[in-house]
mmCIF file with all atom_site columns, C-alpha atoms in Angstrom:
data_model
loop_
_atom_site.group_PDB
_atom_site.id
_atom_site.type_symbol
_atom_site.label_atom_id
_atom_site.label_alt_id
_atom_site.label_comp_id
_atom_site.label_asym_id
_atom_site.label_entity_id
_atom_site.label_seq_id
_atom_site.pdbx_PDB_ins_code
_atom_site.Cartn_x
_atom_site.Cartn_y
_atom_site.Cartn_z
_atom_site.occupancy
_atom_site.B_iso_or_equiv
_atom_site.pdbx_formal_charge
_atom_site.auth_seq_id
_atom_site.auth_comp_id
_atom_site.auth_asym_id
_atom_site.auth_atom_id
_atom_site.pdbx_PDB_model_num
ATOM 1  C CA . MET A 1 1  ? -25.049 38.840 -6.972  1.00 58.00 ? 1  MET A CA 1
ATOM 2  C CA . ASP A 1 2  ? -27.208 41.494 -5.337  1.00 67.00 ? 2  ASP A CA 1
ATOM 3  C CA . PHE A 1 3  ? -29.982 40.012 -3.214  1.00 72.00 ? 3  PHE A CA 1
ATOM 4  C CA . SER A 1 4  ? -31.057 43.354 -1.707  1.00 75.00 ? 4  SER A CA 1
ATOM 5  C CA . THR A 1 5  ? -34.060 43.657 -3.996  1.00 82.00 ? 5  THR A CA 1
ATOM 6  C CA . MET A 1 6  ? -35.395 40.246 -2.952  1.00 83.00 ? 6  MET A CA 1
ATOM 7  C CA . ASN A 1 7  ? -37.533 39.451 0.062   1.00 86.00 ? 7  ASN A CA 1
ATOM 8  C CA . ALA A 1 8  ? -36.276 37.089 2.786   1.00 87.00 ? 8  ALA A CA 1
ATOM 9  C CA . ALA A 1 9  ? -37.887 33.977 1.273   1.00 89.00 ? 9  ALA A CA 1
ATOM 10 C CA . GLU A 1 10 ? -36.397 34.696 -2.150  1.00 89.00 ? 10 GLU A CA 1
ATOM 11 C CA . GLN A 1 11 ? -32.977 35.340 -0.604  1.00 87.00 ? 11 GLN A CA 1
ATOM 12 C CA . ALA A 1 12 ? -33.140 32.032 1.288   1.00 90.00 ? 12 ALA A CA 1
ATOM 13 C CA . HIS A 1 13 ? -34.180 30.207 -1.892  1.00 92.00 ? 13 HIS A CA 1
ATOM 14 C CA . MET A 1 14 ? -31.329 31.743 -3.894  1.00 91.00 ? 14 MET A CA 1
ATOM 15 C CA . SER A 1 15 ? -28.853 30.884 -1.132  1.00 91.00 ? 15 SER A CA 1
ATOM 16 C CA . LYS A 1 16 ? -29.969 27.250 -1.229  1.00 94.00 ? 16 LYS A CA 1
ATOM 17 C CA . ILE A 1 17 ? -29.588 27.156 -5.015  1.00 94.00 ? 17 ILE A CA 1
ATOM 18 C CA . ILE A 1 18 ? -26.081 28.634 -4.763  1.00 94.00 ? 18 ILE A CA 1
ATOM 19 C CA . GLU A 1 19 ? -25.089 26.194 -1.999  1.00 95.00 ? 19 GLU A CA 1
ATOM 20 C CA . LYS A 1 20 ? -26.375 23.265 -4.063  1.00 96.00 ? 20 LYS A CA 1
ATOM 21 C CA . ARG A 1 21 ? -24.433 24.450 -7.129  1.00 96.00 ? 21 ARG A CA 1
ATOM 22 C CA . GLN A 1 22 ? -21.262 24.876 -5.067  1.00 95.00 ? 22 GLN A CA 1
ATOM 23 C CA . MET A 1 23 ? -21.610 21.345 -3.682  1.00 96.00 ? 23 MET A CA 1
ATOM 24 C CA . GLN A 1 24 ? -22.148 19.969 -7.193  1.00 96.00 ? 24 GLN A CA 1
ATOM 25 C CA . ASP A 1 25 ? -19.075 21.824 -8.441  1.00 93.00 ? 25 ASP A CA 1
ATOM 26 C CA . PHE A 1 26 ? -17.004 20.534 -5.534  1.00 93.00 ? 26 PHE A CA 1
ATOM 27 C CA . MET A 1 27 ? -18.130 16.936 -6.093  1.00 95.00 ? 27 MET A CA 1
ATOM 28 C CA . ARG A 1 28 ? -17.397 17.222 -9.826  1.00 94.00 ? 28 ARG A CA 1
ATOM 29 C CA . MET A 1 29 ? -13.911 18.553 -9.085  1.00 91.00 ? 29 MET A CA 1
ATOM 30 C CA . TYR A 1 30 ? -13.282 15.855 -6.453  1.00 93.00 ? 30 TYR A CA 1
ATOM 31 C CA . SER A 1 31 ? -14.440 13.089 -8.797  1.00 95.00 ? 31 SER A CA 1
ATOM 32 C CA . SER A 1 32 ? -12.245 14.442 -11.564 1.00 93.00 ? 32 SER A CA 1
ATOM 33 C CA . LEU A 1 33 ? -9.241  14.520 -9.236  1.00 94.00 ? 33 LEU A CA 1
ATOM 34 C CA . VAL A 1 34 ? -9.833  10.967 -8.027  1.00 95.00 ? 34 VAL A CA 1
ATOM 35 C CA . GLU A 1 35 ? -10.259 9.657  -11.564 1.00 96.00 ? 35 GLU A CA 1
ATOM 36 C CA . ARG A 1 36 ? -7.208  11.495 -12.908 1.00 94.00 ? 36 ARG A CA 1
ATOM 37 C CA . CYS A 1 37 ? -4.892  10.408 -10.089 1.00 96.00 ? 37 CYS A CA 1
ATOM 38 C CA . PHE A 1 38 ? -6.219  6.837  -10.032 1.00 95.00 ? 38 PHE A CA 1
ATOM 39 C CA . ASN A 1 39 ? -5.739  6.430  -13.772 1.00 96.00 ? 39 ASN A CA 1
ATOM 40 C CA . SER A 1 40 ? -2.262  7.955  -13.657 1.00 95.00 ? 40 SER A CA 1
ATOM 41 C CA . CYS A 1 41 ? -0.946  6.236  -10.546 1.00 96.00 ? 41 CYS A CA 1
ATOM 42 C CA . CYS A 1 42 ? -2.728  2.967  -9.828  1.00 94.00 ? 42 CYS A CA 1
ATOM 43 C CA . ASN A 1 43 ? -1.709  0.202  -12.181 1.00 90.00 ? 43 ASN A CA 1
ATOM 44 C CA . ASP A 1 44 ? -0.877  -2.810 -10.007 1.00 89.00 ? 44 ASP A CA 1
ATOM 45 C CA . PHE A 1 45 ? -4.069  -4.641 -9.104  1.00 92.00 ? 45 PHE A CA 1
ATOM 46 C CA . THR A 1 46 ? -2.427  -7.707 -7.606  1.00 93.00 ? 46 THR A CA 1
ATOM 47 C CA . SER A 1 47 ? -2.702  -6.198 -4.122  1.00 91.00 ? 47 SER A CA 1
ATOM 48 C CA . LYS A 1 48 ? -5.400  -4.373 -2.174  1.00 91.00 ? 48 LYS A CA 1
ATOM 49 C CA . ALA A 1 49 ? -2.907  -1.839 -0.868  1.00 94.00 ? 49 ALA A CA 1
ATOM 50 C CA . LEU A 1 50 ? -1.103  0.842  -2.803  1.00 94.00 ? 50 LEU A CA 1
ATOM 51 C CA . SER A 1 51 ? 2.585   0.297  -3.367  1.00 94.00 ? 51 SER A CA 1
ATOM 52 C CA . SER A 1 52 ? 4.883   3.000  -2.027  1.00 95.00 ? 52 SER A CA 1
ATOM 53 C CA . LYS A 1 53 ? 5.450   4.171  -5.601  1.00 96.00 ? 53 LYS A CA 1
ATOM 54 C CA . GLU A 1 54 ? 1.693   4.414  -6.247  1.00 96.00 ? 54 GLU A CA 1
ATOM 55 C CA . GLU A 1 55 ? 1.106   6.175  -2.939  1.00 96.00 ? 55 GLU A CA 1
ATOM 56 C CA . GLN A 1 56 ? 3.792   8.763  -3.695  1.00 97.00 ? 56 GLN A CA 1
ATOM 57 C CA . CYS A 1 57 ? 2.345   9.250  -7.172  1.00 97.00 ? 57 CYS A CA 1
ATOM 58 C CA . VAL A 1 58 ? -1.128  9.885  -5.718  1.00 96.00 ? 58 VAL A CA 1
ATOM 59 C CA . LEU A 1 59 ? 0.298   12.377 -3.201  1.00 96.00 ? 59 LEU A CA 1
ATOM 60 C CA . ASN A 1 60 ? 2.174   14.214 -5.960  1.00 97.00 ? 60 ASN A CA 1
ATOM 61 C CA . CYS A 1 61 ? -0.871  14.170 -8.229  1.00 96.00 ? 61 CYS A CA 1
ATOM 62 C CA . THR A 1 62 ? -3.200  15.628 -5.595  1.00 95.00 ? 62 THR A CA 1
ATOM 63 C CA . ASP A 1 63 ? -0.621  18.185 -4.490  1.00 96.00 ? 63 ASP A CA 1
ATOM 64 C CA . LYS A 1 64 ? -0.093  19.364 -8.062  1.00 95.00 ? 64 LYS A CA 1
ATOM 65 C CA . PHE A 1 65 ? -3.850  19.550 -8.659  1.00 92.00 ? 65 PHE A CA 1
ATOM 66 C CA . LEU A 1 66 ? -4.423  21.605 -5.501  1.00 91.00 ? 66 LEU A CA 1
ATOM 67 C CA . LYS A 1 67 ? -1.560  23.994 -6.293  1.00 95.00 ? 67 LYS A CA 1
ATOM 68 C CA . HIS A 1 68 ? -2.899  24.392 -9.827  1.00 93.00 ? 68 HIS A CA 1
ATOM 69 C CA . SER A 1 69 ? -6.401  25.105 -8.487  1.00 90.00 ? 69 SER A CA 1
ATOM 70 C CA . GLU A 1 70 ? -5.027  27.713 -6.065  1.00 93.00 ? 70 GLU A CA 1
ATOM 71 C CA . ARG A 1 71 ? -3.104  29.411 -8.865  1.00 95.00 ? 71 ARG A CA 1
ATOM 72 C CA . VAL A 1 72 ? -6.100  29.460 -11.201 1.00 94.00 ? 72 VAL A CA 1
ATOM 73 C CA . GLY A 1 73 ? -8.286  30.826 -8.396  1.00 91.00 ? 73 GLY A CA 1
ATOM 74 C CA . ALA A 1 74 ? -5.755  33.561 -7.636  1.00 94.00 ? 74 ALA A CA 1
ATOM 75 C CA . ARG A 1 75 ? -5.525  34.569 -11.304 1.00 95.00 ? 75 ARG A CA 1
ATOM 76 C CA . PHE A 1 76 ? -9.308  34.598 -11.579 1.00 92.00 ? 76 PHE A CA 1
ATOM 77 C CA . ALA A 1 77 ? -9.525  36.856 -8.509  1.00 92.00 ? 77 ALA A CA 1
ATOM 78 C CA . GLU A 1 78 ? -6.886  39.196 -9.976  1.00 94.00 ? 78 GLU A CA 1
ATOM 79 C CA . GLN A 1 79 ? -8.690  39.462 -13.297 1.00 92.00 ? 79 GLN A CA 1
ATOM 80 C CA . ASN A 1 80 ? -12.038 39.905 -11.560 1.00 89.00 ? 80 ASN A CA 1
ATOM 81 C CA . ALA A 1 81 ? -10.581 42.765 -9.476  1.00 90.00 ? 81 ALA A CA 1
ATOM 82 C CA . GLU A 1 82 ? -9.152  44.372 -12.624 1.00 90.00 ? 82 GLU A CA 1
ATOM 83 C CA . ALA A 1 83 ? -12.516 44.090 -14.364 1.00 88.00 ? 83 ALA A CA 1
ATOM 84 C CA . MET A 1 84 ? -14.284 45.618 -11.360 1.00 86.00 ? 84 MET A CA 1
ATOM 85 C CA . ASN A 1 85 ? -11.789 48.507 -11.265 1.00 86.00 ? 85 ASN A CA 1
ATOM 86 C CA . ALA A 1 86 ? -12.165 49.091 -14.992 1.00 84.00 ? 86 ALA A CA 1
ATOM 87 C CA . GLY A 1 87 ? -15.935 49.090 -14.616 1.00 75.00 ? 87 GLY A CA 1
ATOM 88 C CA . ASN A 1 88 ? -15.797 51.663 -11.829 1.00 73.00 ? 88 ASN A CA 1
ATOM 89 C CA . LYS A 1 89 ? -13.838 54.171 -13.921 1.00 66.00 ? 89 LYS A CA 1
#
């Protein structure tokens, strides 16, 4: 987004809006991850602590989610670069 046409107050306001949106997106993603891994891995409620099996499941779940997110982000960046190059021709 090009902020060069905006004055300093407008730029600061837009930056705050973007930061707020990014925080909301992060919290939504974090909540989704917690819910998904909890529902998939935690099924013994007779103890406060996670069993070793549950703990390993949670670690695998989060690791897979983070690797997936990295891969999607990389593909998005690649496609965005291709679109930018196509637009410049």
